[in-house]
Coordinates of C-alpha atoms and ligand atoms in Angstrom, one line a residue:
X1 CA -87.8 -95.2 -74.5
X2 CA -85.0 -95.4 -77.4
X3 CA -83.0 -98.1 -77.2
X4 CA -80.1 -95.5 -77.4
X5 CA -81.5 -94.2 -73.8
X6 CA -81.9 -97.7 -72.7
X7 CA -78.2 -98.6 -73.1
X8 CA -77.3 -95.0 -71.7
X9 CA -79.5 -96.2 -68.8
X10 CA -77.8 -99.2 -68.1
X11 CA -74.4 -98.1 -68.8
X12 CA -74.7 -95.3 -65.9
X13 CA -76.7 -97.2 -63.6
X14 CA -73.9 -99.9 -63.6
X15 CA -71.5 -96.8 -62.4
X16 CA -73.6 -95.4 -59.7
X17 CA -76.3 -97.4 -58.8
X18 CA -80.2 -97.0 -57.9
X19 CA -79.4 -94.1 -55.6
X20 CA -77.2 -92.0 -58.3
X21 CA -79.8 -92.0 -60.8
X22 CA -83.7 -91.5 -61.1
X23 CA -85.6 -92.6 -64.5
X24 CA -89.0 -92.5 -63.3
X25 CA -90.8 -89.7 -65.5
X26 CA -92.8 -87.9 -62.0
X27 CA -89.3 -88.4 -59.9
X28 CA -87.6 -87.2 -63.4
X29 CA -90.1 -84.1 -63.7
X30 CA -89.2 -81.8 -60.8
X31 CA -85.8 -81.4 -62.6
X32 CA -87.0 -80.1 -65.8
X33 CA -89.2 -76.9 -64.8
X34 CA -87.1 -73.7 -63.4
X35 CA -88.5 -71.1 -60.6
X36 CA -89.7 -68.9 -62.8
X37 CA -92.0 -71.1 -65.1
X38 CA -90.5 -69.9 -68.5
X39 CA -89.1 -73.6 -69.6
X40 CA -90.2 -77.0 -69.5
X41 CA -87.1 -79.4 -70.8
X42 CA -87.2 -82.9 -71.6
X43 CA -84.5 -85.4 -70.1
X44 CA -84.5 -89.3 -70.2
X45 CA -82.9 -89.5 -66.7
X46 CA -81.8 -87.4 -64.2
X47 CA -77.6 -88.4 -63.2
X48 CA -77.0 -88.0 -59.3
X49 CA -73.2 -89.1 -58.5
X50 CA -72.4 -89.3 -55.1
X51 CA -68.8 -88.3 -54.9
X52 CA -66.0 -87.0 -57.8
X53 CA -64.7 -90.0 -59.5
X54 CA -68.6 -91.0 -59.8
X55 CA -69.4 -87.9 -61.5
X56 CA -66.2 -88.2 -63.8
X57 CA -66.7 -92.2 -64.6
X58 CA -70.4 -90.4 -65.9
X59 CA -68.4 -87.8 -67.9
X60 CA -66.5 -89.8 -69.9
X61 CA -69.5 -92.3 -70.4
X62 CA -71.5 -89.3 -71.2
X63 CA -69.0 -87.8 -73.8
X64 CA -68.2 -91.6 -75.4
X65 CA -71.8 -91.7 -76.5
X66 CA -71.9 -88.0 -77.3
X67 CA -74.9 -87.0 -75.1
X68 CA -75.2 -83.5 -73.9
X69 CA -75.1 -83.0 -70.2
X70 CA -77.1 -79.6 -68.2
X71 CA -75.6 -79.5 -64.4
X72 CA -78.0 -78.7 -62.1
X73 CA -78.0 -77.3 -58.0
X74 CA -80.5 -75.8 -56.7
X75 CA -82.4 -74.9 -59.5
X76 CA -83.3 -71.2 -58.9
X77 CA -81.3 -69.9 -62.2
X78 CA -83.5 -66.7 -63.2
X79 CA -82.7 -67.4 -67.2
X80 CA -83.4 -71.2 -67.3
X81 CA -79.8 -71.8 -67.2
X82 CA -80.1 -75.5 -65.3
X83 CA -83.0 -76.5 -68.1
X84 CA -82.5 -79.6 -70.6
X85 CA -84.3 -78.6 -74.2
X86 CA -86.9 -80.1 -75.4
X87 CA -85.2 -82.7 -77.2
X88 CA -85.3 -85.0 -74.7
X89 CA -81.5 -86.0 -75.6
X90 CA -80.0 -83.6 -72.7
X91 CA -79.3 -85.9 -69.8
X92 CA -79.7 -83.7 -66.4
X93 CA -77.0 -84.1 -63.9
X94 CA -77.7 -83.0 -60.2
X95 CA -74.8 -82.0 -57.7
X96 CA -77.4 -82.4 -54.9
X97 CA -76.1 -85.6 -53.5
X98 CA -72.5 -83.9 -53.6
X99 CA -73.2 -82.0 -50.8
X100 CA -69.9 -82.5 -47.9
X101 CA -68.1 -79.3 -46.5
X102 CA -64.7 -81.1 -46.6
X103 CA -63.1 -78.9 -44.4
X104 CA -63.1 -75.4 -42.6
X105 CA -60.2 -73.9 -41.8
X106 CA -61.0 -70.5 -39.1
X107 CA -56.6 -69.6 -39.2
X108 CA -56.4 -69.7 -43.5
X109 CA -60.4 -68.7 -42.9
X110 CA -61.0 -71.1 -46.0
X111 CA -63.8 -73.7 -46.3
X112 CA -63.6 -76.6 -48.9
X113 CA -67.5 -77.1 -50.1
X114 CA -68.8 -79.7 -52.4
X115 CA -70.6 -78.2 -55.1
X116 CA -74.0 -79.5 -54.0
X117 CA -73.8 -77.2 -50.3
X118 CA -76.7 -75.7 -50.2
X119 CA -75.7 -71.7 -49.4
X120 CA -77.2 -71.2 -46.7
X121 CA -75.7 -74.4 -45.2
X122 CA -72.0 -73.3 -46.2
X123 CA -73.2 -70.1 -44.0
X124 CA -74.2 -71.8 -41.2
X125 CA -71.3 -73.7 -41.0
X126 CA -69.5 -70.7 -41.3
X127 CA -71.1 -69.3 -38.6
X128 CA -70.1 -72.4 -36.2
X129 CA -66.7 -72.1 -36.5
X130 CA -67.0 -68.4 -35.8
X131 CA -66.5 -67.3 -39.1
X132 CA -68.8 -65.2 -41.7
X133 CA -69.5 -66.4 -45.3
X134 CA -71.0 -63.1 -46.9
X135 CA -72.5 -64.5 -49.9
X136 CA -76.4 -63.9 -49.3
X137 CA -79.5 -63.7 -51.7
X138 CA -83.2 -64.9 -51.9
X139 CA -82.8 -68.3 -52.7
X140 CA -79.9 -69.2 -50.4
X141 CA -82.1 -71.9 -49.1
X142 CA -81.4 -73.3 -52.6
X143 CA -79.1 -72.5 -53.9
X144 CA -75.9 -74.2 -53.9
X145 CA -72.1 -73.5 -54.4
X146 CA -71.5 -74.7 -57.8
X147 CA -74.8 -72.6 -58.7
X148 CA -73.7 -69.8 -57.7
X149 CA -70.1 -70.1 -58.9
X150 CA -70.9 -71.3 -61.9
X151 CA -73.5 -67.9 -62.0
X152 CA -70.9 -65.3 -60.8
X153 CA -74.2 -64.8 -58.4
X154 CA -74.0 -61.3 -56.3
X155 CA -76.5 -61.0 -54.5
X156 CA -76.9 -58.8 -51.2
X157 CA -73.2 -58.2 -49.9
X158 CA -71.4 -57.8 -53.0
X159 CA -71.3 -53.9 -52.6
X160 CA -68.9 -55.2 -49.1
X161 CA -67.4 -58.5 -49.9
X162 CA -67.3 -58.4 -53.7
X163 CA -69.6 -61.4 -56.1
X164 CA -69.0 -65.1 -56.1
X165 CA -65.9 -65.1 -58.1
X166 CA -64.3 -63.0 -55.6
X167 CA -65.1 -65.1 -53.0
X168 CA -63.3 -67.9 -54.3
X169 CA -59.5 -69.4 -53.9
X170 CA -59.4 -73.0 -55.7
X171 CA -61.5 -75.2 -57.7
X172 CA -62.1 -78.7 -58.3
X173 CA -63.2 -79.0 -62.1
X174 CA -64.6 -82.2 -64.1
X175 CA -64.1 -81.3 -67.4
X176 CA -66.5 -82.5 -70.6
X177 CA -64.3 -85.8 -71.1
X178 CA -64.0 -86.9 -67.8
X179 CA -60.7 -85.4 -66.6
X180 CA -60.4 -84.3 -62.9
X181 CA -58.7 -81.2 -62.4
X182 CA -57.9 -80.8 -58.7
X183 CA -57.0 -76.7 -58.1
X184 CA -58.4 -76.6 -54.6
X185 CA -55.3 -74.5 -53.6
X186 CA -56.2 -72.5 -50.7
X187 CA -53.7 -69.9 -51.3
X188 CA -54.5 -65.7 -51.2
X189 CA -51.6 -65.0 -53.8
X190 CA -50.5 -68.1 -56.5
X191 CA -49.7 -65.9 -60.1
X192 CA -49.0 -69.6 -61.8
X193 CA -50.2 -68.6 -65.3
X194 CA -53.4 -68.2 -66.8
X195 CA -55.9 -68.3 -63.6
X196 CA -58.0 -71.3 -64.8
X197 CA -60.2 -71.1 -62.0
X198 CA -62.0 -67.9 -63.2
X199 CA -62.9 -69.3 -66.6
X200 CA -65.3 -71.8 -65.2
X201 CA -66.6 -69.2 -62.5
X202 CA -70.1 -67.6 -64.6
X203 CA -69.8 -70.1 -67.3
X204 CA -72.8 -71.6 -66.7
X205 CA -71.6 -75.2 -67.1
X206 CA -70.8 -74.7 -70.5
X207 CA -67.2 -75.5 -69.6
X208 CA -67.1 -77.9 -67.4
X209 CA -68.7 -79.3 -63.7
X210 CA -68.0 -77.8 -60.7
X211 CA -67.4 -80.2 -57.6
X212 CA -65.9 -78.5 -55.2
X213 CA -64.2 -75.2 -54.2
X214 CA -62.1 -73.5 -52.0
X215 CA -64.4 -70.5 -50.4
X216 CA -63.4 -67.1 -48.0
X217 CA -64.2 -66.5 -44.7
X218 CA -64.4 -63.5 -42.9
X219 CA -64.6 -61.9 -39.4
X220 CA -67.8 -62.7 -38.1
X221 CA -70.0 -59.1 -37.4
X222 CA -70.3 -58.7 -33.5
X223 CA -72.1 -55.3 -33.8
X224 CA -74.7 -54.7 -36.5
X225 CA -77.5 -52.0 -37.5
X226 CA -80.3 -52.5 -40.0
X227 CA -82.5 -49.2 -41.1
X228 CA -85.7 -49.1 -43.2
X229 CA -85.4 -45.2 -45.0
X230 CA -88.6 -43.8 -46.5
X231 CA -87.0 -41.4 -49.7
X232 CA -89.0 -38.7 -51.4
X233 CA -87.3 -39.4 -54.4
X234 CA -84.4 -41.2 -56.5
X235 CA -81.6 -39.2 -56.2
X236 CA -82.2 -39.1 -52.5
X237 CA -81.6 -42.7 -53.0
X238 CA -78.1 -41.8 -54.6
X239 CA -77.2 -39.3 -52.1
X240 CA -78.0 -41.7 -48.9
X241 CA -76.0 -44.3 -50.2
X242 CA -72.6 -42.1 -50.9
X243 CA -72.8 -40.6 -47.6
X244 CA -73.3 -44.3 -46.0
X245 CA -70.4 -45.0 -48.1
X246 CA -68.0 -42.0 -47.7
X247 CA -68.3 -42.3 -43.7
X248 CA -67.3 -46.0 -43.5
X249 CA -67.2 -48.0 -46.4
X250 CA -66.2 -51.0 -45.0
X251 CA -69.2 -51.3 -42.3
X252 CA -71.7 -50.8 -45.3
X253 CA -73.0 -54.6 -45.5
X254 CA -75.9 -53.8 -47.9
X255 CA -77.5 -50.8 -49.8
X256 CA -81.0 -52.3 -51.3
X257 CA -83.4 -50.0 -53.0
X258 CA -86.9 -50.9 -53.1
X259 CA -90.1 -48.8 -55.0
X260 CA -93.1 -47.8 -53.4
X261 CA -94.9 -50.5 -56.2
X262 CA -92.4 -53.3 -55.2
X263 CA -93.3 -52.6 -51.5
X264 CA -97.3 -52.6 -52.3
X265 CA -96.8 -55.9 -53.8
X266 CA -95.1 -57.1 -51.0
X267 CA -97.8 -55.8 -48.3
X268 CA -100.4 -57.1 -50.7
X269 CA -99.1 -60.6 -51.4
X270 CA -97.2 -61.7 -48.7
X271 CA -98.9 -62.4 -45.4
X272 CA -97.5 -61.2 -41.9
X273 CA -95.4 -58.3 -44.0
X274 CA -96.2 -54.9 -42.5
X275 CA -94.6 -51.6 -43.3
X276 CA -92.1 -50.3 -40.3
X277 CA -92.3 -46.4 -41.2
X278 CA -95.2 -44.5 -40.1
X279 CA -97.2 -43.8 -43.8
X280 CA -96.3 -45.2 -48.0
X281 CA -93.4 -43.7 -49.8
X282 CA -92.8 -43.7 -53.3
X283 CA -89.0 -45.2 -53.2
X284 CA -87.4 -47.1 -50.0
X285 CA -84.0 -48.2 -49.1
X286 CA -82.5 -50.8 -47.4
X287 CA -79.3 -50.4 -44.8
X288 CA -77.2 -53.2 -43.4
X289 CA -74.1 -51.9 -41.2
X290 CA -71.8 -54.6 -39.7
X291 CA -68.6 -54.6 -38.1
X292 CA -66.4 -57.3 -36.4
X293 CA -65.3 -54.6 -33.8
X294 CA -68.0 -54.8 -31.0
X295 CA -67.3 -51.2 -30.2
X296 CA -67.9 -49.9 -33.6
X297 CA -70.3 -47.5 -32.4
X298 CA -72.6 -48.4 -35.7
X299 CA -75.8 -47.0 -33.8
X300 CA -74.3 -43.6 -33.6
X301 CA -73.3 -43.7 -37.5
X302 CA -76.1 -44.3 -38.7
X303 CA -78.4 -42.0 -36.8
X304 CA -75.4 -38.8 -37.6
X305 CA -75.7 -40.1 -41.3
X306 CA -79.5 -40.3 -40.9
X307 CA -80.1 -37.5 -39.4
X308 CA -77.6 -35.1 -41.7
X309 CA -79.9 -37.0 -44.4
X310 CA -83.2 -36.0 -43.3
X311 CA -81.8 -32.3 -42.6
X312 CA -81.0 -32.6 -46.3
X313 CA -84.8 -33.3 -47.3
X314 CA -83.1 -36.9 -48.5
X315 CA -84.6 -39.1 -45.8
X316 CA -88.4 -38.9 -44.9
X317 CA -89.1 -41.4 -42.1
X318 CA -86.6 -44.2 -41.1
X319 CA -87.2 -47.4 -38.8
X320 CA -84.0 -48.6 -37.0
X321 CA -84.4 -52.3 -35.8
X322 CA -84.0 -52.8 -31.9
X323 CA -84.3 -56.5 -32.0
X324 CA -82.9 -59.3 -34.4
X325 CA -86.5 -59.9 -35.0
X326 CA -87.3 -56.2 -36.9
X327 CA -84.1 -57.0 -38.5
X328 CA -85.6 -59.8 -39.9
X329 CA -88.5 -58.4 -41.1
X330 CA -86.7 -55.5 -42.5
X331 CA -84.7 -58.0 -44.7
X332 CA -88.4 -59.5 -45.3
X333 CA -89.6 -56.8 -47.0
X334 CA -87.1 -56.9 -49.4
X335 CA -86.1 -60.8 -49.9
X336 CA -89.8 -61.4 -51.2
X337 CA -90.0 -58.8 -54.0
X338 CA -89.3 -62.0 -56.5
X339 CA -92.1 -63.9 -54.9
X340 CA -94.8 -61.3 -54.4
X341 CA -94.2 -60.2 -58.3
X342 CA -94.6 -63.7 -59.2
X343 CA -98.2 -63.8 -57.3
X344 CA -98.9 -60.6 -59.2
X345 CA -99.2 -62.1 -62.4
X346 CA -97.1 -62.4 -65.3
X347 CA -93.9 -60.4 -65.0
X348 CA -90.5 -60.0 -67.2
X349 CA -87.5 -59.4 -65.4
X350 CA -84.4 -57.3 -66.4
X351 CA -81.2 -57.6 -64.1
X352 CA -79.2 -54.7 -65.2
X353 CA -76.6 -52.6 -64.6
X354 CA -75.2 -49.5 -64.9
X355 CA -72.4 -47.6 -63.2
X356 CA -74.1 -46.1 -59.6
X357 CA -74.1 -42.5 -60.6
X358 CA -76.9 -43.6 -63.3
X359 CA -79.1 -45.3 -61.1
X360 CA -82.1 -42.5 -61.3
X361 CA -82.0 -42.2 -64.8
X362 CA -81.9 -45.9 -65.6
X363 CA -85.1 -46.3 -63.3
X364 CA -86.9 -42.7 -64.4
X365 CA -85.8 -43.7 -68.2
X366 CA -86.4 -47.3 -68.2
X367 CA -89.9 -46.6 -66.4
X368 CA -90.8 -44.1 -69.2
X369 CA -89.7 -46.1 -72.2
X370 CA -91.6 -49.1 -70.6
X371 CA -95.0 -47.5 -70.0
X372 CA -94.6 -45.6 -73.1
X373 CA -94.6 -49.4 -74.9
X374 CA -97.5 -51.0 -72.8
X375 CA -99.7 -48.2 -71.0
X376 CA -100.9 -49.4 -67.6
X377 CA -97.6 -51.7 -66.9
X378 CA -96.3 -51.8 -63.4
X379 CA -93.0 -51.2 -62.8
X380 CA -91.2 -53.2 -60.1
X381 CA -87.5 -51.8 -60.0
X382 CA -85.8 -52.8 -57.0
X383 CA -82.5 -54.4 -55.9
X384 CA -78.6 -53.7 -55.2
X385 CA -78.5 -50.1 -55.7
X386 CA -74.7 -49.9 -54.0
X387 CA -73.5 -52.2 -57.1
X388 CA -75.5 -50.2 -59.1
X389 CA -77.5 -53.4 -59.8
X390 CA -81.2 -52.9 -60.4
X391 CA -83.9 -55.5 -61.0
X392 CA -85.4 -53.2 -63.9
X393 CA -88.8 -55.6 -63.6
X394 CA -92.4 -55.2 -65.0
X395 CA -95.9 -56.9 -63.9
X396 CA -97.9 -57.2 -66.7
X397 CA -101.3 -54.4 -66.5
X398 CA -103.9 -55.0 -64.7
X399 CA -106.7 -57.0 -66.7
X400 CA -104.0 -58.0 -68.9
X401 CA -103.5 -62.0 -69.9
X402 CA -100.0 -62.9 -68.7
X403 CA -99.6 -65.0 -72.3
X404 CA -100.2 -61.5 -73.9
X405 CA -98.3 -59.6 -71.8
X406 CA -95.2 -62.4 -72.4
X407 CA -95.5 -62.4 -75.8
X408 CA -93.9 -59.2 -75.3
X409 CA -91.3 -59.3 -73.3
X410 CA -88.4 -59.5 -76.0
X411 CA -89.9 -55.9 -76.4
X412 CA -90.0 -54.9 -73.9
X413 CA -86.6 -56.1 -72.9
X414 CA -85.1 -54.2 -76.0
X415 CA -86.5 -50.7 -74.5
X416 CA -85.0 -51.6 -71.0
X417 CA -81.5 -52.6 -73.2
X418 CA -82.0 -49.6 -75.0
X419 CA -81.9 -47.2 -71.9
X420 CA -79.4 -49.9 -70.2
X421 CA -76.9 -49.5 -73.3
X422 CA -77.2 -45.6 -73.7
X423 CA -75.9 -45.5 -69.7
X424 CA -73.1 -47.6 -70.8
X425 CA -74.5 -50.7 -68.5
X426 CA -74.9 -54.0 -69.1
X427 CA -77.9 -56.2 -69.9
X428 CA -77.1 -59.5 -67.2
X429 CA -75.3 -57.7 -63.8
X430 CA -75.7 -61.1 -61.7
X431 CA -77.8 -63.6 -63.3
X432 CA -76.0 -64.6 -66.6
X433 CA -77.1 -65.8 -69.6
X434 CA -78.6 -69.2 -69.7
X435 CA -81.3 -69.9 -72.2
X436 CA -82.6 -66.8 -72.6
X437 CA -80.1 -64.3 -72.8
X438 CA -77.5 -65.8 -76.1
X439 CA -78.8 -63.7 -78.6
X440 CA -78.5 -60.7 -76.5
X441 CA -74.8 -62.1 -75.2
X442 CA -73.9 -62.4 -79.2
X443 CA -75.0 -58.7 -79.8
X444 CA -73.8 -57.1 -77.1
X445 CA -70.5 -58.3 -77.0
X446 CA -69.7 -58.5 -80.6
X447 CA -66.1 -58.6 -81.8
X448 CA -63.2 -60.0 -80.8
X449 CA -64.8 -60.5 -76.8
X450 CA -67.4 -62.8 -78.4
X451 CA -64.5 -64.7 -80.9
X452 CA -62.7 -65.3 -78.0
X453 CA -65.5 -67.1 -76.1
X454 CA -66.5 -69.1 -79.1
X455 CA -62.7 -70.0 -79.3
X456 CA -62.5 -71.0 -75.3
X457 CA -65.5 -72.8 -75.6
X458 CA -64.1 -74.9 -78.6
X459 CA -61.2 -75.7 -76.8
X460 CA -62.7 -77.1 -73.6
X461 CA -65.8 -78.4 -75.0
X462 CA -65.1 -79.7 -78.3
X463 CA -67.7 -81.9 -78.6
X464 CA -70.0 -79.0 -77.5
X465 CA -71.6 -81.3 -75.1
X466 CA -71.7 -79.1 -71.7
X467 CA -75.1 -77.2 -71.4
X468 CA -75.8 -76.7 -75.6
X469 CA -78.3 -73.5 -76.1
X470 CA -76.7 -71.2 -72.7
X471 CA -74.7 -68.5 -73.1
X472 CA -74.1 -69.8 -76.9
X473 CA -77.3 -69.9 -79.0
X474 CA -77.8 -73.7 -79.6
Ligands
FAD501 P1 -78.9 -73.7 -60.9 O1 -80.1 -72.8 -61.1 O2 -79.2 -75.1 -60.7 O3 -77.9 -73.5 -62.1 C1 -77.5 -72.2 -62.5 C2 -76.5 -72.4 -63.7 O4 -75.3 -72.9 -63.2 C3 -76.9 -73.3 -64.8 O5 -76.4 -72.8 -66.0 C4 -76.3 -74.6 -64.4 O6 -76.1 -75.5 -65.5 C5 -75.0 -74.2 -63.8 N1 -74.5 -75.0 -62.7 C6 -75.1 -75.4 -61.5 N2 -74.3 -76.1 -60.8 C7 -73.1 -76.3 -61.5 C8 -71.9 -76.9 -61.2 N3 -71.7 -77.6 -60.1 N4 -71.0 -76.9 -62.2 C9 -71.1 -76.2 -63.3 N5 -72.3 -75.6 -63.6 C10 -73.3 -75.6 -62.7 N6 -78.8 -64.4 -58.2 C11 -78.0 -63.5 -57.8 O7 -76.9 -63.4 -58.3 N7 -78.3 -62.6 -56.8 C12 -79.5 -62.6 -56.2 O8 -79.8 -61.7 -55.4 C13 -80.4 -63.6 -56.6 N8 -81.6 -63.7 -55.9 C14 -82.5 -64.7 -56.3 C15 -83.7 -64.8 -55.6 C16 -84.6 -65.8 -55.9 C17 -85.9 -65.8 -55.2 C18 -84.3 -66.7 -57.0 C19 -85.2 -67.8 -57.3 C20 -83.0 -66.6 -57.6 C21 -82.1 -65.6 -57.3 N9 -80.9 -65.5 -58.0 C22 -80.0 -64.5 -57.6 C23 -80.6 -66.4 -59.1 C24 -79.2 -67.1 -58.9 O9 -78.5 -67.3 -60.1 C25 -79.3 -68.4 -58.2 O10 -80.0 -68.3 -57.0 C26 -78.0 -69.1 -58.0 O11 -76.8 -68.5 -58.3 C27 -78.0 -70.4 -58.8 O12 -77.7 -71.5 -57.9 P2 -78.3 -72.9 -58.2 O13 -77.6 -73.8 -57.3 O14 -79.8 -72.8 -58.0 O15 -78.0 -73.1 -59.7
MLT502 C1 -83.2 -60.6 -56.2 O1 -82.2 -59.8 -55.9 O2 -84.1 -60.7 -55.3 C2 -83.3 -61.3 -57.5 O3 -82.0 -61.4 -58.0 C3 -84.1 -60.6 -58.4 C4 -85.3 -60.8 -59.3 O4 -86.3 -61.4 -58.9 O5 -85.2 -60.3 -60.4
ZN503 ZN1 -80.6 -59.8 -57.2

């Protein structure tokens, strides 16, 4: 160890103690590898405050000696956003520890999370005082709040209840020299100049930490319906979901498109998933109705919509879930596209989008331009169809070597962004930037959008100390 990282060392361990910070490299290693196996960082500790005026003490330590800092929650970033370089100058610091929902509130319908609640624990919590918190997606077992603020993460519900940033009301921010800024104002309607809260919401952490944050609640759903739709083809797909949407837009909870390869992948790799319609389709959706009214007569809407569907030739078979189980399942089959495509081999992800209309032609045209580039890749495209949100993903060939078939996935990503742009879309819908997206960040937005960043950045960060290399190339 340097003697630079031994004084570090000492210096933070004096602030927070044994418990708020782990040196040893195999405690230190689970921190510096991300879900999907595309980084390995290097870190010479791993900072775990327990509480805000720890975390800000380690701030201005941190920006005194001039060492780069890459926040960390749950660790499920999609782009390697929560990874340290390879320097090993980056020092890692976790929000797990920070973890206290400091209040719920079922009149204002506010809850005041710590950055480090896990998501699906600021749901169930939610869910105790009667209350929903509609923020749902694969990893909420993960996940965390300052994750998925600091992502704008969408997720599931956001074609209902909006993404992250619209889910918010108030912030508690630690900036890059140590500063606290306490904006945990719980209020629907506060035009007090610039809103500062939204900057640090889908930065990343390149602007500052998250600590805690004033979050929405809603009516909990006391009458829902889930359906599994087998579709003869994509624009059947389209036309589902606008007449879902043009009876009663507000009980639509979730529109979730799935392939007929996403759901062979799923059959195939996941044990216990089994297929609810009767024989394989080439494209499936996804249905989620809620309601807070218990009489909201969801049952009857979606078998009219259903069945004015299939008279249409739009709906081939459909499975309604009678139990809570089925819905579960249902939601199954879906949740582990990520994991089954990871146990297929190598894969390169694209989370795209484009406005909903285009939905066929992004699939049909980033499909072709794809297979056109690799013959025999498998295309995986599945995802938020309602926010016209698609996971344009690709397994690598069969018999293929996953190094070869990653070697090409800046390729293969330019086709996908070539289809993405002509669509007027956008080449990150919900999981940012992070550490592999910059360059395409700096092309895309070109101009005055990207002189702007670079001049927000400089202003809040100007040491350039909070998460070097994401969104920003290094
Ligand atoms: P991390 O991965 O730890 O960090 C993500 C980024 O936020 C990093 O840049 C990190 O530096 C920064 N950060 C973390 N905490 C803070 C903080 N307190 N203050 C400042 N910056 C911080 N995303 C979606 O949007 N929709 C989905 O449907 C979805 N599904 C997923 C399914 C699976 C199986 C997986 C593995 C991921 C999925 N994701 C999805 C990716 C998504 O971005 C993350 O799940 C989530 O938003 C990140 O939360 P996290 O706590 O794990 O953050
Ligand atoms: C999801 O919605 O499941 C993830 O965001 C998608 C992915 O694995 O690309
Ligand atoms: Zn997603």
């Amino acid at each position: 160890m340097a003697s630079d990282d031994e004084g570090l060392i000492a210096e933070l361990h004096a602030l927070v103690g044994a418990r708020g910070l782990i040196t040893a490299p195999d405690d230190v290693a689970p921190y510096l590898s991300d879900w999907r196996g595309l980084y390995q960082g290097r870190s010479p500790c791993v900072l775990r405050p327990a509480d805000t005026a720890e975390l800000a003490g380690a701030m201005r330590i941190l920006a005194r000696r001039q060492v780069p800092v890459v926040p960390q929650g749950g660790n499920t970033s999609m782009v390697g956003g929560a990874m340290p370089d390879e320097s090993g100058r980056q020092v890692v610091l976790s929000l797990a520890r920070m973890n206290r929902i400091r209040d719920i509130d079922a009149v204002d319908m506010t809850m005041v999370a710590e950055a480090g609640v896990v998501l699906k624990a600021a749901q169930e919590a939610a869910a105790e005082a009667g209350c929903l918190f509609p923020l749902s997606l694969g990893a909420e077992g993960s996940a965390t709040i300052g994750g998925v603020l600091a992502t704008n993460a969408g997720g599931n519900t956001t074609v209902r209840y909006g993404n992250a940033r619209e889910l918010m009301l108030g912030l508690e921010v630690v900036l890059p020299d140590g500063t606290v800024w306490n904006g945990l104002r719980r209020l629907r309607k506060d035009n007090t100049g610039y809103a500062l809260r939204q900057l640090f919401v889908g930065a990343e952490g390149t602007l500052g930490i998250i600590t805690g944050a004033v979050l929405r609640l809603f009516p909990r759903p006391r009458a829902r319906e889930v359906a599994f739709c087998a579709l003869p083809d994509l624009d059947a797909a389209l036309a589902l979901f606008r007449r879902f949407r043009d009876r009663d837009e507000a009980s639509l909870q979730a529109f979730e498109y799935m392939s007929g390869a996403g759901i062979d992948l799923v059959l195939a790799h996941i044990p216990g998933a089994t297929l609810p319609v009767a024989s394989r389709a080439g494209h499936y959706v996804l249905v989620d109705l809620a309601s807070p009214r218990p009489d909201a007569a969801l049952r009857e809407l979606l078998e009219a919509v259903l069945g004015e569907a299939f008279e249409a030739g739009e709906v081939a078979d459909a499975a309604i879930a009678e139990s809570e189980a089925q819905v579960q399942a249902i939601w199954r089959l879906r949740e582990e596209h990520p994991e089954a495509q990871k146990r297929a081999g190598a894969s390169v992800k694209n989370d795209v989008s484009v406005p909903v209309s285009r939905v066929p032609d992004l699939i049909r045209g980033a499909s072709a331009a794809v297979t056109e580039l690799i013959p025999g890749v498998r295309p995986v495209p599945f995802g938020h169809m309602g926010d016209g949100n698609i996971h344009m993903n690709f397994v690598r060939p069969d018999g293929m070597a996953d190094a070869d078939f990653l070697a090409r996935s800046h390729d293969l990503m330019d086709r996908v962004n070539t289809v993405v742009r002509a669509l007027d879309g956008s080449f990150s819908a919900e999981h940012g930037i992070g550490r592999l997206k910059p360059s395409m960040l700096a092309d895309w937005r070109a101009g005055a959008e990207f002189d702007l960043m670079r001049r927000i950045k400089a202003a809040v960060d100007p040491l350039g100390l909070m998460n070097p290399g994401k969104v920003f190339e290094a």
